[in-house]
mmCIF file of C-alpha atoms in Angstrom:
data_model
loop_
_atom_site.group_PDB
_atom_site.id
_atom_site.type_symbol
_atom_site.label_atom_id
_atom_site.label_comp_id
_atom_site.label_asym_id
_atom_site.label_seq_id
_atom_site.Cartn_x
_atom_site.Cartn_y
_atom_site.Cartn_z
ATOM 1 C CA ALA A 284 -6.069 -98.947 -18.608
ATOM 2 C CA GLN A 285 -5.661 -95.096 -18.466
ATOM 3 C CA SER A 286 -4.036 -94.077 -15.132
ATOM 4 C CA VAL A 287 -2.266 -91.266 -13.372
ATOM 5 C CA THR A 288 0.262 -91.821 -10.784
ATOM 6 C CA GLN A 289 1.847 -89.564 -8.262
ATOM 7 C CA PRO A 290 4.260 -91.457 -6.556
ATOM 8 C CA ASP A 291 4.998 -89.273 -3.418
ATOM 9 C CA ILE A 292 2.320 -89.061 -0.850
ATOM 10 C CA HIS A 293 3.777 -86.141 1.003
ATOM 11 C CA ILE A 294 6.534 -83.771 0.457
ATOM 12 C CA THR A 295 8.015 -81.288 2.941
ATOM 13 C CA VAL A 296 10.145 -78.287 1.641
ATOM 14 C CA SER A 297 11.543 -75.329 3.507
ATOM 15 C CA GLU A 298 10.078 -72.056 2.768
ATOM 16 C CA GLY A 299 12.267 -70.372 -0.279
ATOM 17 C CA ALA A 300 13.311 -73.684 -1.365
ATOM 18 C CA SER A 301 12.436 -75.044 -4.772
ATOM 19 C CA LEU A 302 9.786 -77.787 -5.446
ATOM 20 C CA GLU A 303 9.145 -80.569 -7.748
ATOM 21 C CA LEU A 304 6.135 -82.917 -7.651
ATOM 22 C CA ARG A 305 5.970 -85.843 -9.838
ATOM 23 C CA CYS A 306 3.252 -87.255 -12.003
ATOM 24 C CA ASN A 307 3.461 -89.983 -14.477
ATOM 25 C CA TYR A 308 0.451 -90.967 -16.946
ATOM 26 C CA SER A 309 -0.376 -94.199 -18.716
ATOM 27 C CA TYR A 310 -2.413 -93.419 -21.675
ATOM 28 C CA GLY A 311 -2.550 -95.052 -25.170
ATOM 29 C CA ALA A 312 -1.755 -91.654 -26.729
ATOM 30 C CA THR A 313 -0.670 -88.257 -25.385
ATOM 31 C CA PRO A 314 -3.540 -87.213 -22.980
ATOM 32 C CA TYR A 315 -4.458 -83.644 -22.080
ATOM 33 C CA LEU A 316 -2.735 -83.086 -18.702
ATOM 34 C CA PHE A 317 -3.750 -80.713 -15.732
ATOM 35 C CA TRP A 318 -2.380 -79.678 -12.309
ATOM 36 C CA TYR A 319 -5.067 -78.904 -9.696
ATOM 37 C CA VAL A 320 -4.414 -77.506 -6.032
ATOM 38 C CA GLN A 321 -6.922 -78.157 -3.183
ATOM 39 C CA SER A 322 -6.669 -76.304 -0.193
ATOM 40 C CA PRO A 323 -8.728 -77.189 2.916
ATOM 41 C CA GLY A 324 -12.419 -76.135 2.290
ATOM 42 C CA GLN A 325 -11.563 -75.141 -1.125
ATOM 43 C CA GLY A 326 -12.617 -76.763 -4.265
ATOM 44 C CA LEU A 327 -9.834 -77.800 -6.775
ATOM 45 C CA GLN A 328 -8.255 -74.998 -8.498
ATOM 46 C CA LEU A 329 -6.534 -75.087 -11.931
ATOM 47 C CA LEU A 330 -2.974 -74.249 -11.698
ATOM 48 C CA LEU A 331 -2.026 -75.323 -15.473
ATOM 49 C CA LYS A 332 -2.748 -77.603 -18.162
ATOM 50 C CA TYR A 333 -1.020 -79.187 -21.282
ATOM 51 C CA PHE A 334 -2.477 -79.597 -24.689
ATOM 52 C CA SER A 335 0.458 -79.805 -27.316
ATOM 53 C CA GLY A 336 3.250 -77.728 -28.490
ATOM 54 C CA ASP A 337 5.512 -76.281 -25.982
ATOM 55 C CA THR A 338 6.458 -78.771 -23.299
ATOM 56 C CA LEU A 339 7.048 -76.276 -20.671
ATOM 57 C CA VAL A 340 3.821 -74.835 -19.335
ATOM 58 C CA GLN A 341 3.566 -71.624 -17.224
ATOM 59 C CA GLY A 342 0.600 -71.720 -14.669
ATOM 60 C CA ILE A 343 -0.723 -69.477 -12.037
ATOM 61 C CA LYS A 344 0.914 -68.550 -8.757
ATOM 62 C CA GLY A 345 4.269 -69.147 -10.191
ATOM 63 C CA PHE A 346 4.174 -72.788 -11.063
ATOM 64 C CA GLU A 347 5.282 -74.390 -14.324
ATOM 65 C CA ALA A 348 5.205 -78.028 -15.522
ATOM 66 C CA GLU A 349 7.392 -79.894 -18.041
ATOM 67 C CA PHE A 350 5.781 -82.580 -20.241
ATOM 68 C CA LYS A 351 8.391 -85.322 -21.124
ATOM 69 C CA ARG A 352 6.924 -87.827 -23.630
ATOM 70 C CA SER A 353 9.795 -90.341 -23.277
ATOM 71 C CA GLN A 354 9.434 -90.487 -19.372
ATOM 72 C CA SER A 355 5.492 -90.215 -19.763
ATOM 73 C CA SER A 356 5.827 -87.548 -16.961
ATOM 74 C CA PHE A 357 4.314 -84.052 -16.339
ATOM 75 C CA ASN A 358 6.013 -82.601 -13.051
ATOM 76 C CA LEU A 359 5.064 -79.715 -11.513
ATOM 77 C CA ARG A 360 7.684 -77.091 -10.278
ATOM 78 C CA LYS A 361 8.013 -73.995 -8.537
ATOM 79 C CA PRO A 362 11.465 -72.186 -8.087
ATOM 80 C CA SER A 363 10.731 -70.722 -4.679
ATOM 81 C CA VAL A 364 7.914 -71.950 -2.239
ATOM 82 C CA HIS A 365 5.756 -69.774 -0.160
ATOM 83 C CA TRP A 366 4.091 -71.134 3.018
ATOM 84 C CA SER A 367 0.833 -70.304 1.400
ATOM 85 C CA ASP A 368 1.542 -73.021 -1.234
ATOM 86 C CA ALA A 369 0.908 -75.694 1.568
ATOM 87 C CA ALA A 370 -1.963 -77.776 0.017
ATOM 88 C CA GLU A 371 -2.610 -81.036 -1.761
ATOM 89 C CA TYR A 372 -1.743 -81.177 -5.326
ATOM 90 C CA PHE A 373 -3.223 -83.321 -8.053
ATOM 91 C CA CYS A 374 -2.188 -84.324 -11.297
ATOM 92 C CA ALA A 375 -5.078 -85.272 -13.681
ATOM 93 C CA GLY A 376 -5.368 -86.552 -17.509
ATOM 94 C CA LYS A 377 -7.809 -87.083 -20.005
ATOM 95 C CA MET A 378 -8.109 -88.079 -23.765
ATOM 96 C CA ASP A 379 -9.219 -85.554 -26.245
ATOM 97 C CA SER A 380 -12.269 -87.528 -26.905
ATOM 98 C CA SER A 381 -13.308 -87.764 -23.431
ATOM 99 C CA TYR A 382 -14.608 -85.489 -20.696
ATOM 100 C CA LYS A 383 -13.601 -87.636 -17.745
ATOM 101 C CA LEU A 384 -10.595 -86.450 -15.843
ATOM 102 C CA ILE A 385 -8.536 -89.233 -14.302
ATOM 103 C CA PHE A 386 -6.866 -88.128 -11.009
ATOM 104 C CA GLY A 387 -3.605 -89.217 -9.389
ATOM 105 C CA SER A 388 -4.072 -89.828 -5.467
ATOM 106 C CA GLY A 389 -2.482 -86.501 -4.672
ATOM 107 C CA THR A 390 0.635 -84.913 -3.183
ATOM 108 C CA ARG A 391 0.518 -83.186 -0.010
ATOM 109 C CA LEU A 392 2.877 -80.490 0.370
ATOM 110 C CA LEU A 393 4.111 -79.188 3.660
ATOM 111 C CA VAL A 394 6.118 -75.844 4.014
ATOM 112 C CA ARG A 395 8.481 -75.531 6.640
ATOM 113 C CA PRO A 396 9.138 -71.906 7.936
ATOM 114 C CA GLY B 77 -18.279 -63.937 -11.426
ATOM 115 C CA ALA B 78 -19.611 -66.688 -8.934
ATOM 116 C CA GLY B 79 -17.831 -70.009 -9.216
ATOM 117 C CA VAL B 80 -19.606 -73.384 -8.809
ATOM 118 C CA SER B 81 -21.314 -73.668 -5.493
ATOM 119 C CA GLN B 82 -22.320 -76.701 -3.442
ATOM 120 C CA THR B 83 -24.920 -77.178 -0.834
ATOM 121 C CA PRO B 84 -24.664 -78.229 2.138
ATOM 122 C CA SER B 85 -21.041 -78.160 2.698
ATOM 123 C CA ASN B 86 -21.294 -80.642 5.370
ATOM 124 C CA LYS B 87 -23.862 -83.230 6.033
ATOM 125 C CA VAL B 88 -24.000 -85.874 8.743
ATOM 126 C CA THR B 89 -26.629 -88.545 8.177
ATOM 127 C CA GLU B 90 -27.331 -92.048 9.703
ATOM 128 C CA LYS B 91 -26.933 -95.311 7.659
ATOM 129 C CA GLY B 92 -29.977 -96.145 5.836
ATOM 130 C CA LYS B 93 -31.101 -92.508 5.201
ATOM 131 C CA TYR B 94 -31.682 -90.457 2.136
ATOM 132 C CA VAL B 95 -29.654 -87.454 1.278
ATOM 133 C CA GLU B 96 -29.550 -84.946 -1.412
ATOM 134 C CA LEU B 97 -26.455 -82.966 -2.301
ATOM 135 C CA ARG B 98 -27.008 -79.922 -4.408
ATOM 136 C CA CYS B 99 -24.731 -78.255 -7.259
ATOM 137 C CA ASP B 100 -24.978 -74.757 -8.912
ATOM 138 C CA PRO B 101 -22.710 -74.545 -11.903
ATOM 139 C CA ILE B 102 -21.167 -71.606 -13.358
ATOM 140 C CA SER B 103 -23.981 -69.727 -15.254
ATOM 141 C CA GLY B 104 -23.863 -70.665 -18.944
ATOM 142 C CA HIS B 105 -21.937 -73.791 -18.492
ATOM 143 C CA THR B 106 -23.593 -76.612 -20.334
ATOM 144 C CA ALA B 107 -21.493 -79.574 -18.896
ATOM 145 C CA LEU B 108 -21.801 -80.508 -15.364
ATOM 146 C CA TYR B 109 -19.928 -83.474 -13.598
ATOM 147 C CA TRP B 110 -19.931 -85.044 -10.067
ATOM 148 C CA TYR B 111 -16.883 -86.627 -8.704
ATOM 149 C CA ARG B 112 -16.373 -88.491 -5.423
ATOM 150 C CA GLN B 113 -13.160 -88.029 -3.199
ATOM 151 C CA SER B 114 -12.724 -90.783 -0.563
ATOM 152 C CA LEU B 115 -9.908 -89.847 2.075
ATOM 153 C CA GLY B 116 -6.553 -89.971 0.820
ATOM 154 C CA GLN B 117 -7.559 -90.525 -2.654
ATOM 155 C CA GLY B 118 -8.103 -88.278 -5.824
ATOM 156 C CA PRO B 119 -11.551 -87.503 -7.311
ATOM 157 C CA GLU B 120 -13.143 -90.475 -9.081
ATOM 158 C CA PHE B 121 -15.803 -89.680 -12.090
ATOM 159 C CA LEU B 122 -19.502 -90.420 -11.066
ATOM 160 C CA ILE B 123 -21.660 -88.862 -13.702
ATOM 161 C CA TYR B 124 -21.618 -86.285 -16.737
ATOM 162 C CA PHE B 125 -24.526 -84.091 -17.891
ATOM 163 C CA GLN B 126 -24.591 -82.298 -21.128
ATOM 164 C CA GLY B 127 -27.657 -80.065 -20.588
ATOM 165 C CA THR B 128 -30.366 -81.770 -19.045
ATOM 166 C CA GLY B 129 -29.426 -85.264 -19.797
ATOM 167 C CA ALA B 130 -27.118 -87.484 -18.124
ATOM 168 C CA ALA B 131 -24.542 -88.306 -20.889
ATOM 169 C CA ASP B 132 -22.668 -90.768 -18.902
ATOM 170 C CA ASP B 133 -23.497 -92.256 -15.705
ATOM 171 C CA SER B 134 -20.901 -95.151 -15.776
ATOM 172 C CA GLY B 135 -19.190 -93.944 -12.692
ATOM 173 C CA LEU B 136 -22.137 -94.360 -10.208
ATOM 174 C CA PRO B 137 -21.318 -97.336 -7.873
ATOM 175 C CA ASN B 138 -24.829 -98.565 -7.682
ATOM 176 C CA ASP B 139 -28.414 -98.141 -8.093
ATOM 177 C CA ARG B 140 -28.810 -96.237 -4.575
ATOM 178 C CA PHE B 141 -27.027 -93.224 -6.520
ATOM 179 C CA PHE B 142 -28.871 -90.973 -8.848
ATOM 180 C CA ALA B 143 -28.536 -87.720 -10.117
ATOM 181 C CA VAL B 144 -30.681 -85.165 -12.122
ATOM 182 C CA ARG B 145 -30.320 -81.790 -13.798
ATOM 183 C CA PRO B 146 -34.065 -81.077 -14.802
ATOM 184 C CA GLU B 147 -33.435 -77.324 -16.365
ATOM 185 C CA GLY B 148 -29.923 -77.877 -17.334
ATOM 186 C CA SER B 149 -28.449 -75.791 -14.678
ATOM 187 C CA VAL B 150 -28.663 -77.032 -10.793
ATOM 188 C CA SER B 151 -28.052 -80.462 -10.273
ATOM 189 C CA THR B 152 -28.803 -82.825 -7.497
ATOM 190 C CA LEU B 153 -27.299 -85.838 -6.567
ATOM 191 C CA LYS B 154 -29.360 -88.343 -4.560
ATOM 192 C CA ILE B 155 -28.274 -91.150 -2.378
ATOM 193 C CA GLN B 156 -30.617 -93.850 -1.068
ATOM 194 C CA ARG B 157 -30.110 -96.013 1.854
ATOM 195 C CA THR B 158 -26.726 -94.521 2.771
ATOM 196 C CA GLU B 159 -24.053 -96.979 3.861
ATOM 197 C CA ARG B 160 -21.049 -96.005 5.816
ATOM 198 C CA GLY B 161 -18.778 -96.458 2.755
ATOM 199 C CA ASP B 162 -20.709 -93.550 1.152
ATOM 200 C CA SER B 163 -18.605 -91.260 3.201
ATOM 201 C CA ALA B 164 -16.609 -88.912 1.294
ATOM 202 C CA VAL B 165 -16.315 -85.578 -0.379
ATOM 203 C CA TYR B 166 -18.719 -85.147 -3.230
ATOM 204 C CA LEU B 167 -17.373 -82.515 -5.757
ATOM 205 C CA CYS B 168 -19.283 -81.073 -8.554
ATOM 206 C CA ALA B 169 -17.699 -79.331 -11.581
ATOM 207 C CA SER B 170 -18.734 -77.664 -14.725
ATOM 208 C CA SER B 171 -17.341 -76.693 -18.042
ATOM 209 C CA LEU B 172 -18.509 -74.242 -20.878
ATOM 210 C CA ASN B 173 -19.377 -76.898 -23.535
ATOM 211 C CA SER B 174 -18.762 -80.396 -23.989
ATOM 212 C CA GLY B 175 -15.713 -80.948 -21.611
ATOM 213 C CA ARG B 176 -13.871 -82.455 -24.209
ATOM 214 C CA GLU B 177 -10.214 -81.776 -25.565
ATOM 215 C CA GLY B 178 -8.498 -79.348 -23.224
ATOM 216 C CA GLU B 179 -11.857 -77.641 -21.878
ATOM 217 C CA THR B 180 -11.273 -76.497 -18.070
ATOM 218 C CA GLN B 181 -13.488 -78.210 -15.589
ATOM 219 C CA TYR B 182 -14.350 -75.626 -12.659
ATOM 220 C CA PHE B 183 -14.874 -77.451 -9.191
ATOM 221 C CA GLY B 184 -16.849 -76.300 -6.331
ATOM 222 C CA PRO B 185 -15.737 -76.728 -2.800
ATOM 223 C CA GLY B 186 -17.431 -79.888 -2.329
ATOM 224 C CA THR B 187 -20.035 -81.429 0.070
ATOM 225 C CA ARG B 188 -18.323 -83.709 2.870
ATOM 226 C CA LEU B 189 -20.853 -86.528 3.544
ATOM 227 C CA LEU B 190 -20.341 -88.612 6.788
ATOM 228 C CA VAL B 191 -22.673 -91.759 7.295
ATOM 229 C CA LEU B 192 -22.655 -92.966 11.045
#
């Protein structure tokens, strides 16, 4: 069955430190992959997405993600975290023939001052 | 331009009551989706509209749930005989065309439903 897994429920980092949020997928073929961020009272905002081609994808707010087929992973990274990055992050995937996004269970990022 | 809007932002109801949740998609978007997000979980697909028709309602949990999009724009999710287990955030999203391939889905802020 198709699935997306985010193994970390919570992550705490200090402001200015680097960040990596993990995402693994299980699909029959390479899916389209997305990272969304959800702040309290806000809708899900797209950070970046991967179709094909270059495996390092740049997104908004200084985020990037790297697709690794051999590890079935699509981890999100940021070199220096700001306090405003505290939020919940969701990885999602779908096949090109589908319109349904399948989401992971999310990772809540806490930022220490 | 305006994003996806949802009303109400919060809804408290009693078990057994009927509720309607409204979604206004981005103007010109033909595809519309409803997802449900339970506490501590990621959103789960409920239903997909292409224009006025429900192209896929396979995610609706049971026949108490129903959704319409009569003019191909605004959509209403209807829940009959609400149960406490229906408590969740209901998210609406829209996309420009079919939603296939890498097309981005734009999400609204959600309606938080609490069934007492």
